[in-house]
Coordinates of C-alpha atoms and ligand atoms in Angstrom, one line a residue:
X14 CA -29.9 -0.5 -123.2
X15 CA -30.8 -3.7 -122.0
X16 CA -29.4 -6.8 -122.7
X17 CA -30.1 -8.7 -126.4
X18 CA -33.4 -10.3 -127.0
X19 CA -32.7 -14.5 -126.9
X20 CA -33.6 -14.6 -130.7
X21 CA -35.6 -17.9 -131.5
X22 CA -37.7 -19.9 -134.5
X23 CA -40.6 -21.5 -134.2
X24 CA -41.8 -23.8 -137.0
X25 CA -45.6 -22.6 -136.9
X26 CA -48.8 -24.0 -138.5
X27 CA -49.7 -25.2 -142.1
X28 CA -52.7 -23.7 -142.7
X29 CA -54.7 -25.8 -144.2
X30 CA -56.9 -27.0 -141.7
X31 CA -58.2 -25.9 -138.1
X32 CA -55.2 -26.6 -135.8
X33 CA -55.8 -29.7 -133.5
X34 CA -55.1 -30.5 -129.9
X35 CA -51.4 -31.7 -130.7
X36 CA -50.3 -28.9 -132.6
X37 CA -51.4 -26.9 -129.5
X38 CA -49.4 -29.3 -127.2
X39 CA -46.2 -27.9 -129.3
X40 CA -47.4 -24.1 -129.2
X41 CA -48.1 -24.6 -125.9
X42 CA -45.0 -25.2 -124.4
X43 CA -43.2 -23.2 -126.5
X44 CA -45.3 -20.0 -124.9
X45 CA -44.1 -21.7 -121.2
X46 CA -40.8 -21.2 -122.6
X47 CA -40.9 -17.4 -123.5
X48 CA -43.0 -16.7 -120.5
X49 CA -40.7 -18.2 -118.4
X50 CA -37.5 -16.6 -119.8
X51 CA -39.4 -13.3 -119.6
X52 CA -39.9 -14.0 -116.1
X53 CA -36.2 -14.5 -115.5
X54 CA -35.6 -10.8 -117.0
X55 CA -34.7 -12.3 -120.4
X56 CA -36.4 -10.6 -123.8
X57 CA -37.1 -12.7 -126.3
X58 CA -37.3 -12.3 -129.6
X59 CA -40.0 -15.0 -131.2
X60 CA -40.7 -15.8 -134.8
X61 CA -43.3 -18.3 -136.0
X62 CA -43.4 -18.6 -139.5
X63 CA -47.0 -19.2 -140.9
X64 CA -46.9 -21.8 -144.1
X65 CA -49.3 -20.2 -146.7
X66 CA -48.4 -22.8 -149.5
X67 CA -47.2 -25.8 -149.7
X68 CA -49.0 -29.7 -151.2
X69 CA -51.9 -29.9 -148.4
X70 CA -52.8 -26.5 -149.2
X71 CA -52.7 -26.7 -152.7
X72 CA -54.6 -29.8 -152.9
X73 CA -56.9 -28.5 -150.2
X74 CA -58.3 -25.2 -152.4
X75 CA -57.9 -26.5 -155.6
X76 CA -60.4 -29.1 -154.3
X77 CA -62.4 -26.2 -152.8
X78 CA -62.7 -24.4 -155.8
X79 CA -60.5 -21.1 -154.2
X80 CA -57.2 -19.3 -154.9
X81 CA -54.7 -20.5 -151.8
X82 CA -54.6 -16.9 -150.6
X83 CA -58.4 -17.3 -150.1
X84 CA -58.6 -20.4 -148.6
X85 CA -55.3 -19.7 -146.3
X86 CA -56.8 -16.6 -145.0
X87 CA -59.5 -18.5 -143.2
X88 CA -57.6 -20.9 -141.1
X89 CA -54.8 -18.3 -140.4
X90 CA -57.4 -16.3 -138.8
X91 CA -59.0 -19.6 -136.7
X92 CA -55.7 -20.2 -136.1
X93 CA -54.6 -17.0 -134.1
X94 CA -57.8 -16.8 -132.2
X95 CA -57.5 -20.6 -131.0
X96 CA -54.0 -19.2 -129.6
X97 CA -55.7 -16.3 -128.1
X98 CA -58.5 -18.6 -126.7
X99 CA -55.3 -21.0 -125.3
X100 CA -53.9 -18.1 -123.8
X101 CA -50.2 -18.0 -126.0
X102 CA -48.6 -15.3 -126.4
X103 CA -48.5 -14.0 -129.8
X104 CA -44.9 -14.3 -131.2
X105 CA -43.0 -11.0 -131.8
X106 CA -42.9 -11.8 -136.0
X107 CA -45.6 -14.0 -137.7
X108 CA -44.2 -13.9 -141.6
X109 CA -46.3 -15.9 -144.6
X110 CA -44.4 -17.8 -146.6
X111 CA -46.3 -16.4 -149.4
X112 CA -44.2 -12.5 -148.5
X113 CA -40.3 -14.1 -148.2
X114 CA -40.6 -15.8 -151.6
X115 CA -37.5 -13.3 -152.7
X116 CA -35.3 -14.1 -149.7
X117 CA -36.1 -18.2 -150.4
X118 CA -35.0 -17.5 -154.1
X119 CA -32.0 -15.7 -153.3
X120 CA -31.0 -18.1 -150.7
X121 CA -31.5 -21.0 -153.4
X122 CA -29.5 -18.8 -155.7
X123 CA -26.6 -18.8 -153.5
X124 CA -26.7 -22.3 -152.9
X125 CA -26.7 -22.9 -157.0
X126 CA -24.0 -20.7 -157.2
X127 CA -21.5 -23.4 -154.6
X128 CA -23.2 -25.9 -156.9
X129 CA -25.0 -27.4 -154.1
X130 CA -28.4 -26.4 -155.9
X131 CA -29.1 -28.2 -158.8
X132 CA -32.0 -28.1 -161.3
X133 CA -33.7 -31.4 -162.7
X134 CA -35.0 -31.4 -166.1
X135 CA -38.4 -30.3 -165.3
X136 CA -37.3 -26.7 -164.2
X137 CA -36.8 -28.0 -160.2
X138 CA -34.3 -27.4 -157.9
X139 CA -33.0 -29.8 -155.4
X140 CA -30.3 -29.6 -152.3
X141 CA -27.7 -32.3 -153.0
X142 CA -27.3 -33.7 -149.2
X143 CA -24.3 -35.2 -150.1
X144 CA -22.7 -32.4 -150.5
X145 CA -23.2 -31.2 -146.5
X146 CA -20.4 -33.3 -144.2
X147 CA -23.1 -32.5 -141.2
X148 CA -26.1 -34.4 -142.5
X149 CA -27.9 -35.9 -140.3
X150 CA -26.4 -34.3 -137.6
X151 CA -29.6 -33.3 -135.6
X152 CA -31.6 -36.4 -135.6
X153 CA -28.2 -38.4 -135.5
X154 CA -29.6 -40.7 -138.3
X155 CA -27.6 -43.4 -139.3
X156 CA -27.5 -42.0 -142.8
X157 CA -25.4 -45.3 -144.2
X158 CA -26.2 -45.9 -147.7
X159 CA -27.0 -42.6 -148.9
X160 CA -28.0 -43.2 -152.2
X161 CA -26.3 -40.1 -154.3
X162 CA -29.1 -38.0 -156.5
X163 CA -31.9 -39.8 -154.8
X164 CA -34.6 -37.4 -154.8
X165 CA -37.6 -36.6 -153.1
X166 CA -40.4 -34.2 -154.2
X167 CA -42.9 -34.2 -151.5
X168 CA -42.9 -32.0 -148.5
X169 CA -42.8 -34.4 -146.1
X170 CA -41.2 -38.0 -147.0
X171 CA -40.6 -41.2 -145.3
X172 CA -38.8 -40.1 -142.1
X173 CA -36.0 -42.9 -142.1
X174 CA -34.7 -42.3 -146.2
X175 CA -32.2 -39.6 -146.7
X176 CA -33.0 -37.9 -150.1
X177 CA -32.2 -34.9 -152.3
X178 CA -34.7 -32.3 -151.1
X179 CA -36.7 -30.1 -153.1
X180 CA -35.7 -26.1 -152.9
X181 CA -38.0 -25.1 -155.8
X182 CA -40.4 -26.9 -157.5
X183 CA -40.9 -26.5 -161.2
X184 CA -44.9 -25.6 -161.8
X185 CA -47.2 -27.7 -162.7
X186 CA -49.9 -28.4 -165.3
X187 CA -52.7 -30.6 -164.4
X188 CA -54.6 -32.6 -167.3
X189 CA -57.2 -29.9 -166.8
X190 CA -54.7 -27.4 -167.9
X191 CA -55.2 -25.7 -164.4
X192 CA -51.4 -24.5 -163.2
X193 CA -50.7 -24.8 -159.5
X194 CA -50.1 -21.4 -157.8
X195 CA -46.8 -19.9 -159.1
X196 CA -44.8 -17.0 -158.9
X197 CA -42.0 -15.8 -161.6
X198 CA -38.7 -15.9 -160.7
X199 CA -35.2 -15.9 -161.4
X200 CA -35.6 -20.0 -160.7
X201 CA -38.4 -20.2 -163.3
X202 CA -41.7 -20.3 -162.5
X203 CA -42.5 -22.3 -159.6
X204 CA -42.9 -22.4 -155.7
X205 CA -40.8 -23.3 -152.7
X206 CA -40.7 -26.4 -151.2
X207 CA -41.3 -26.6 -147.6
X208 CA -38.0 -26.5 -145.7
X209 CA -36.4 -23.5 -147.9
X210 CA -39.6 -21.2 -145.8
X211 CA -37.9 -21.7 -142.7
X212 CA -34.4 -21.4 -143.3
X213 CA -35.1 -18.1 -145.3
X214 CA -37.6 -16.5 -142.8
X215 CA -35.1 -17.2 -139.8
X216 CA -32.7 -15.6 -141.5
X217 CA -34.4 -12.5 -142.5
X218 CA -35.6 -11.8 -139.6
X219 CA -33.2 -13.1 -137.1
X220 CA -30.3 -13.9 -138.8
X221 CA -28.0 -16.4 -139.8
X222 CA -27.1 -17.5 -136.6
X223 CA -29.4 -17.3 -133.6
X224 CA -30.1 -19.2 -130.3
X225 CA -32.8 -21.3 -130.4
X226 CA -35.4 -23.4 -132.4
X227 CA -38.1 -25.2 -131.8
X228 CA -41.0 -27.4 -133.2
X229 CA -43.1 -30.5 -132.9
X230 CA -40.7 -33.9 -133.0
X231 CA -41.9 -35.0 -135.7
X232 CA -40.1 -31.9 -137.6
X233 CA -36.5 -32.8 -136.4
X234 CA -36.2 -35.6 -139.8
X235 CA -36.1 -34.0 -142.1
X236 CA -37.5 -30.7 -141.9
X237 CA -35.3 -29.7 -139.0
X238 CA -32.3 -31.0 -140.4
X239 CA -32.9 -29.7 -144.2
X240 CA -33.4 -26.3 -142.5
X241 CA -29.6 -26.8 -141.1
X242 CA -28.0 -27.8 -144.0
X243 CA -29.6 -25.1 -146.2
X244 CA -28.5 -22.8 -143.7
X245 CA -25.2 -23.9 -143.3
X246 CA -24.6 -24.7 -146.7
X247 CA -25.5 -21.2 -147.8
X248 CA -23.8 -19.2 -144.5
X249 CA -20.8 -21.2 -143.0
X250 CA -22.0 -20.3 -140.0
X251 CA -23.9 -22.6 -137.4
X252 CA -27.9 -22.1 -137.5
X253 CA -29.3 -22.7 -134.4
X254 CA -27.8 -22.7 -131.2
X255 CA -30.0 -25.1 -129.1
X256 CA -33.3 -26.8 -130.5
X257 CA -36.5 -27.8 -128.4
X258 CA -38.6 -30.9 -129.7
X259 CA -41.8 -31.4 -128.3
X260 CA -43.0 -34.9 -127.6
X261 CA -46.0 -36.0 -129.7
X262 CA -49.6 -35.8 -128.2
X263 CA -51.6 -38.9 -128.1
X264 CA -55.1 -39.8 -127.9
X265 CA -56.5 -42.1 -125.2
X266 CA -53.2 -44.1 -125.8
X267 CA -53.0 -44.2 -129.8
X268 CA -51.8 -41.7 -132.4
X269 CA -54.4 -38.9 -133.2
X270 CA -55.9 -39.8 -136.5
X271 CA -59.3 -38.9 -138.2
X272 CA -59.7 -42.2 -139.1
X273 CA -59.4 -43.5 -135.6
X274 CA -61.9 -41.0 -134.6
X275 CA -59.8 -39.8 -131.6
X276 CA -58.9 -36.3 -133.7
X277 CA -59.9 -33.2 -131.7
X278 CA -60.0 -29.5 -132.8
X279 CA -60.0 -26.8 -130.3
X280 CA -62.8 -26.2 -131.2
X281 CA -64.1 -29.8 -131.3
X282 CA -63.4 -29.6 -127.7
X283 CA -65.1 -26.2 -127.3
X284 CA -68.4 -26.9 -128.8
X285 CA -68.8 -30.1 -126.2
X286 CA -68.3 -27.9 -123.5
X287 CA -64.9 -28.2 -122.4
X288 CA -63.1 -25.3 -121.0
X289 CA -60.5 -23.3 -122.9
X290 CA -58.4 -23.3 -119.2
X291 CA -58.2 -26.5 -118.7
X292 CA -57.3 -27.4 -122.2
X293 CA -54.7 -25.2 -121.7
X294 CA -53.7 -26.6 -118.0
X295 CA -53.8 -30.0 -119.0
X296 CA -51.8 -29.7 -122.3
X297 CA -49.1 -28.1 -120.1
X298 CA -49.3 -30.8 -117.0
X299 CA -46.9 -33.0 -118.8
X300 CA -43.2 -31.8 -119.8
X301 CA -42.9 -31.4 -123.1
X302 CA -40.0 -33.6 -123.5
X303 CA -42.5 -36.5 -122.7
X304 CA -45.1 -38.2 -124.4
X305 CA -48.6 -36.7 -123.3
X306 CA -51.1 -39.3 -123.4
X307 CA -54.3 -36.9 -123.4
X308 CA -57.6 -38.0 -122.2
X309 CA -61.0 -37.3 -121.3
X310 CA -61.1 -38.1 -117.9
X311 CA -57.6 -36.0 -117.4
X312 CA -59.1 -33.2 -119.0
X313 CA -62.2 -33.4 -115.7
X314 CA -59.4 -33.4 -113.5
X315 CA -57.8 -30.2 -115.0
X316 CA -61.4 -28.3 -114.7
X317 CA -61.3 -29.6 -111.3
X318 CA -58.0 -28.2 -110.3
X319 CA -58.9 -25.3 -112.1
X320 CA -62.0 -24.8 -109.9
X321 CA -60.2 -25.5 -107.2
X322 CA -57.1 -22.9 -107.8
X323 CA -59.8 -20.1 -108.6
X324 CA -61.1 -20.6 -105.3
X325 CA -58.5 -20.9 -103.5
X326 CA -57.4 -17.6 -105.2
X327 CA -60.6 -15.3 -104.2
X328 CA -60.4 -16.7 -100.8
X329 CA -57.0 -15.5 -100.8
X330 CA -57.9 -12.2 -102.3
X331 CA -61.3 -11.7 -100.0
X332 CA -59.0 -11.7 -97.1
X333 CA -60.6 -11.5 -93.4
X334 CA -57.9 -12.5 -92.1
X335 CA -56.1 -12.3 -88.7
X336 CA -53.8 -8.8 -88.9
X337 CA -50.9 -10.1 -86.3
X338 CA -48.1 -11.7 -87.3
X339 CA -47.6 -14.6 -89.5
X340 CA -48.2 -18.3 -89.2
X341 CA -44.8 -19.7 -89.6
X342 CA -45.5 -23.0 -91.3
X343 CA -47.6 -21.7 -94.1
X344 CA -44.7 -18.9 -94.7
X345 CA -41.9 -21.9 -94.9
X346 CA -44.2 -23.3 -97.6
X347 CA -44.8 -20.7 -99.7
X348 CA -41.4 -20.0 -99.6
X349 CA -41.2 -23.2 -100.8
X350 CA -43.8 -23.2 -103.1
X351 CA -42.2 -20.2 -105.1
X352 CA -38.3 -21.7 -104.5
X353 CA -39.5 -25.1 -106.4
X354 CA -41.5 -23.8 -109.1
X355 CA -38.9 -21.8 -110.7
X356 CA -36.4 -24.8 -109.7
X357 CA -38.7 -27.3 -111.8
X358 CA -39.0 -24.4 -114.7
X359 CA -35.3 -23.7 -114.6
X360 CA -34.9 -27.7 -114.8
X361 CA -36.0 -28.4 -118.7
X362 CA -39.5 -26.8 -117.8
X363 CA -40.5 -29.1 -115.7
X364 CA -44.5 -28.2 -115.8
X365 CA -45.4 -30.9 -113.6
X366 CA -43.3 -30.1 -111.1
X367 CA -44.1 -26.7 -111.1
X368 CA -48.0 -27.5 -110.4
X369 CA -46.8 -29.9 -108.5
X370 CA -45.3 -26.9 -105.9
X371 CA -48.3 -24.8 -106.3
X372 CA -50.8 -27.6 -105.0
X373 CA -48.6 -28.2 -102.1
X374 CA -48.6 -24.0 -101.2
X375 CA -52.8 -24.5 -102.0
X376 CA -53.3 -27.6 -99.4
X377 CA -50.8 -26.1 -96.9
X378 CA -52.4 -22.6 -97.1
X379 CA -56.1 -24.0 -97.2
X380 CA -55.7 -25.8 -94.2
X381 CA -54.1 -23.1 -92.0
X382 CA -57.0 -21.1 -93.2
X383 CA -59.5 -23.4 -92.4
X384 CA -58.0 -23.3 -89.1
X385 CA -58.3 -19.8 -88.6
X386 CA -54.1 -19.8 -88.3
X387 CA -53.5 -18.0 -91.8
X388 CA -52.4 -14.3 -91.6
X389 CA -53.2 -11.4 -93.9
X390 CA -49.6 -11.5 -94.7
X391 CA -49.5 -15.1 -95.0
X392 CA -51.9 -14.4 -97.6
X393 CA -50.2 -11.8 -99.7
X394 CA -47.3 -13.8 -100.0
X395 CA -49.6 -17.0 -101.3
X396 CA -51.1 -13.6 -103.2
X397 CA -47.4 -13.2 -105.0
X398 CA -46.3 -17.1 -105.9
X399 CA -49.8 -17.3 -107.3
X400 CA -49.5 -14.7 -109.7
X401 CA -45.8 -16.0 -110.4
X402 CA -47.8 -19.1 -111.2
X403 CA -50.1 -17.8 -113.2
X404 CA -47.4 -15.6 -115.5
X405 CA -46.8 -18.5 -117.0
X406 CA -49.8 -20.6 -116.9
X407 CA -52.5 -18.1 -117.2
X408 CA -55.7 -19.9 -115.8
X409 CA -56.5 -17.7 -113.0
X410 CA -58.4 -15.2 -115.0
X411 CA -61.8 -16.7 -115.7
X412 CA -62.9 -16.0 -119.4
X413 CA -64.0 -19.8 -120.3
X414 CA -67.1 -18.2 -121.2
X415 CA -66.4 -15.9 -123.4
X416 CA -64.7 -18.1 -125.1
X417 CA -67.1 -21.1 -125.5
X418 CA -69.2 -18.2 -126.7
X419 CA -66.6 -17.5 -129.2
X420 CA -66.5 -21.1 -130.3
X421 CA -70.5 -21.6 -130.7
X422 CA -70.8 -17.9 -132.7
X423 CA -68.8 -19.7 -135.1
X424 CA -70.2 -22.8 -135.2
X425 CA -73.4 -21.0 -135.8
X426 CA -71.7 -18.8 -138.6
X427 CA -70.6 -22.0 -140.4
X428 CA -73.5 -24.1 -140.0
X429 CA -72.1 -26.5 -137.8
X430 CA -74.2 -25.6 -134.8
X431 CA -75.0 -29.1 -134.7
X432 CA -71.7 -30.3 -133.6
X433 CA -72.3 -28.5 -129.9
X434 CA -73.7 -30.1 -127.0
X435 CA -77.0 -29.4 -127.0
X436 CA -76.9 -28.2 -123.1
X437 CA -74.2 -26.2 -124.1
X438 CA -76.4 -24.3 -126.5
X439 CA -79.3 -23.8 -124.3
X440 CA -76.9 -22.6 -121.8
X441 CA -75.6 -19.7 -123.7
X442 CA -78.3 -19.2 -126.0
X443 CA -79.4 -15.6 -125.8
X444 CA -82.5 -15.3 -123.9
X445 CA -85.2 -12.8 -125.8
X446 CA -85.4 -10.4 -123.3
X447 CA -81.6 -10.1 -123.9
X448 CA -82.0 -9.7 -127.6
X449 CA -84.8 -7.2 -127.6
X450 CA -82.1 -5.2 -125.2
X451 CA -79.5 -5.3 -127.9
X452 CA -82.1 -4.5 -131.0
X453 CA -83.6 -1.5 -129.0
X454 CA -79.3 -0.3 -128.4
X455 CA -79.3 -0.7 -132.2
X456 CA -82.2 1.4 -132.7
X457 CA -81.0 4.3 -130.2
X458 CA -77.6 4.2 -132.1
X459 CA -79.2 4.0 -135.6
X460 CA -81.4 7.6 -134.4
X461 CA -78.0 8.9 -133.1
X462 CA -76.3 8.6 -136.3
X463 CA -73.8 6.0 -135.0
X464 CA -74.1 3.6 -137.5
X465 CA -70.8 1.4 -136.5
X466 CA -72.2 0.7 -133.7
X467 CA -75.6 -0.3 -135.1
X468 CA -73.9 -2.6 -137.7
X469 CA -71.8 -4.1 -135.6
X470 CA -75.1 -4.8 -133.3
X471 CA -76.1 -7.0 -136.6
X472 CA -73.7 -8.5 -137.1
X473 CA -72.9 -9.9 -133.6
X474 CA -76.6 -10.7 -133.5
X475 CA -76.4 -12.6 -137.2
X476 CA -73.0 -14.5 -135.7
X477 CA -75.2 -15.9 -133.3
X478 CA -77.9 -17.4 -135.5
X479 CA -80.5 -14.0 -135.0
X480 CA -81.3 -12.0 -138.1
X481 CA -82.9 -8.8 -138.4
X482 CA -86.0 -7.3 -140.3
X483 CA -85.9 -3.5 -140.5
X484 CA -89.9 -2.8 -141.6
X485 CA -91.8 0.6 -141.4
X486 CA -93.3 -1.1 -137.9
X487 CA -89.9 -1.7 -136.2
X488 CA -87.2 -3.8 -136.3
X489 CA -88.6 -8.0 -136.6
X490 CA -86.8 -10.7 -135.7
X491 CA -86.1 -14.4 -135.7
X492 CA -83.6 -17.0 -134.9
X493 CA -82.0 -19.0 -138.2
Ligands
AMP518 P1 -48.4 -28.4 -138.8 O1 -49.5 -27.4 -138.8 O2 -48.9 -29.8 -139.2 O3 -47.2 -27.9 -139.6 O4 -47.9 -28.6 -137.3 C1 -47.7 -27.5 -136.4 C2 -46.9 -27.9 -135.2 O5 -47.6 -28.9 -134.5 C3 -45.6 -28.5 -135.6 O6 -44.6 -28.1 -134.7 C4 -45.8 -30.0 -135.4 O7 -44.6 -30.7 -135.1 C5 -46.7 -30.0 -134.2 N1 -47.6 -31.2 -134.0 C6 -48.3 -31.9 -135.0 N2 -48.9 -33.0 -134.5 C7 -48.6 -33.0 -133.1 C8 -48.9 -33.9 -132.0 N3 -49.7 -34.9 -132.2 N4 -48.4 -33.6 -130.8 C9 -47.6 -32.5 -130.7 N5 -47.2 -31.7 -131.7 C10 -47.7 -31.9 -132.9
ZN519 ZN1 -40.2 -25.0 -140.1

């Protein structure tokens, strides 16, 4: 048997919305964490939780007219194929909130039961802080002045006042008689607040204690620390071990707002013709326990390092090179190279140094090749810190494409193919002769009786704005 999986939490996305640029920072860095550890022998064990209700999302679909499972559904799906398009890993577990709502009520039960719990008159129940001696303990608040049976509804509250959480809350009624989502319970009918989601899917699946838990900063007050005193409160046992907060992202030097107009999607990103790498590579370039202050000019000089590391890498790989011997200088630097990348990684993941080590091996190698002084084995031993490098930033691999492709099909499929650059969708616009191609594969397959295939010819065709017309003269077509 090997040794045990590091077990660790990560708060994961509210889906209410597509996920934007910052979020992404935070997933980010917490892939470069389990890629890393991986590559240090050590199995992890990763949950992200996905929150499937809580206020946004209720006020989001009641506003849109759909039950939250409905409206949920859609972003949860945009939401794992931005990761895949960002290259993160998918955690091990990915619970809904929406399937743990027994384990929340029975951890609320058990916190009832040491009177910590209490209900308010209209069916709620609340987590009485002042009853846990560690309060505070996380985000080392000065929590003076806790006023006693202070109480806060809302998921997320002012982030300096220290108030009674909500575990449950009672439903509600609008004027219009329409109830918010509920489910029946031994609490009444109601939901669960926000925090109570974490604290009872970490346990489920990991346990009460485990060793490490992460999120954005801006969930250390209070999410972070309601999660510990729930936990706590209900186990005597420590929750998390260590905890990882990454730094907020900014926008060309201010706070990422919609009304500033400096908010970016992925996708937003993707329909102007930015690369999925170097989103990736330049969300990464600073450590997470900084500030990143992200910006279009930074995000040219990631597709330019990019460029320039793909390169670099087939020349590597196209080899040619001299068969005696090695040239001594360029095998110091890889050497190097490979020493102080896991160095920088093994220091707080230090992703800046890390590049930084690469670039050096790149320049050093690129020279002595230019020279004509760089050795087949010189090369396969650039070959080998390169894909060390790339474990754990995964740009080498070029499927920028593919993905922008990705990004306009849905744009198309939502009528927003007027967001994209227009170059963009000339560029990858399919040509006729390539469409005729695919209608003819669609016939062939029709006449063999395969019909998957043949629908799922239409449909790929539809996605990207081309609908058919099946007549006794052929198959018509036209773009939307
Ligand atoms: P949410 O979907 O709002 O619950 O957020 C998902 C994750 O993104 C959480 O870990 C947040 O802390 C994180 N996050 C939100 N905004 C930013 C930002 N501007 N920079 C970095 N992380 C963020
Ligand atoms: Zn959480």
């Amino acid at each position: 048997m090997g040794a045990p999986a590091l077990r660790m939490y990560a708060c994961g996305p509210t889906v209410y919305d597509y996920g934007h640029i910052g979020n992404f920072r935070t997933f980010l860095h917490v892939d470069v964490l389990r890629r890393f550890l991986r590559q240090q022998g050590v199995a992890v064990e990763h949950v992200m939780n996905v929150t499937d209700v809580d206020d946004k999302i209720i006020r989001n679909a009641l506003a849109a007219g759909k039950p939250i499972a409905e409206y949920t559904t859609r972003f949860e799906r945009a939401f794992f194929e931005d990761m895949e398009a960002l290259g993160i890993e998918r955690p091990e577990h990915t619970p809904r909130a929406t399937e743990h709502i027994p384990e929340m009520v029975s951890l609320i039960e058990r916190l009832a039961a040491k009177d910590i719990a209490y209900q308010t008159e209209d069916g709620s129940w609340y987590f009485r802080i002042a009853r846990f001696a560690g309060y505070g303990k996380l985000s080392k608040k000065d929590l003076e002045g806790i006023e006693d049976g202070a109480r806060v509804d809302a998921d997320e509250y002012e982030k300096d006042a220290a108030r009674d959480f909500a575990l449950w809350k009672a439903v509600k009624i609008g004027a219009d008689g329409v109830s918010e989502p509920s489910w029946q319970t031994a609490l009444g009918a109601g939901r669960p607040g926000w925090h109570i989601e974490c604290s009872a899917m970490a346990t489920a699946l990991l346990g009460e204690s485990f060793d490490l838990h992460a999120g954005g900063e801006d969930l250390m007050f209070p999410h972070h620390e309601n999660e510990i005193a729930q936990s706590e409160s209900a186990s005597g046992h420590p929750f998390a071990r260590h905890w990882m907060h990454v730094r907020f992202l900014l926008v060309e030097g201010k706070k990422m707002a919609k009304s500033e107009g400096n908010f970016y999607t992925l996708r937003d990103l993707l329909l102007k013709g930015h690369r999925a790498s170097a989103i990736r590579y330049l969300l990464l370039s600073v450590p997470y326990r900084h500030q990143m202050n992200f910006t279009f000019d930074g995000l040219a000089a990631a597709t330019h390092t990019i460029e320039r590391l793909r390169t670099f890498h087939r020349r590597m790989l196209r080899g040619g090179f001299a068969t005696d011997g090695v040239n001594a200088a360029v095998s110091a630097a890889t050497a190097k190279a490979a020493g102080d990348f896991t160095a920088a990684l093994a220091n707080d993941l230090n992703t800046a140094e890390a590049t930084a080590a690469i670039s050096e091996m790149v320049r050093a190698a690129n020279s002595a090749a230019d020279a004509g002084t760089l050795t087949a084995e010189n090369a396969e031993a650039v070959l080998r810190v390169l894909a060390l490098f790339d474990e754990i930033f995964a740009v080498l691999e070029d499927r920028d494409e593919e993905r922008t492709r990705a990004a306009l099909a849905w744009a198309e499929a939502e009528g927003r193919i007027r967001e994209a650059a227009p170059e963009l969708v000339a560029k990858l616009a399919l040509g006729d002769s390539e469409i005729e191609a695919l209608i003819a594969e669609r016939t062939q397959a029709k006449n063999s009786r395969n019909f998957a295939r043949a629908d799922a010819i239409r449909v790929d065709l539809a996605a990207k704005g081309i609908v058919l017309e099946d007549s006794k003269d052929g198959v018509r077509w036209k773009r939307k």
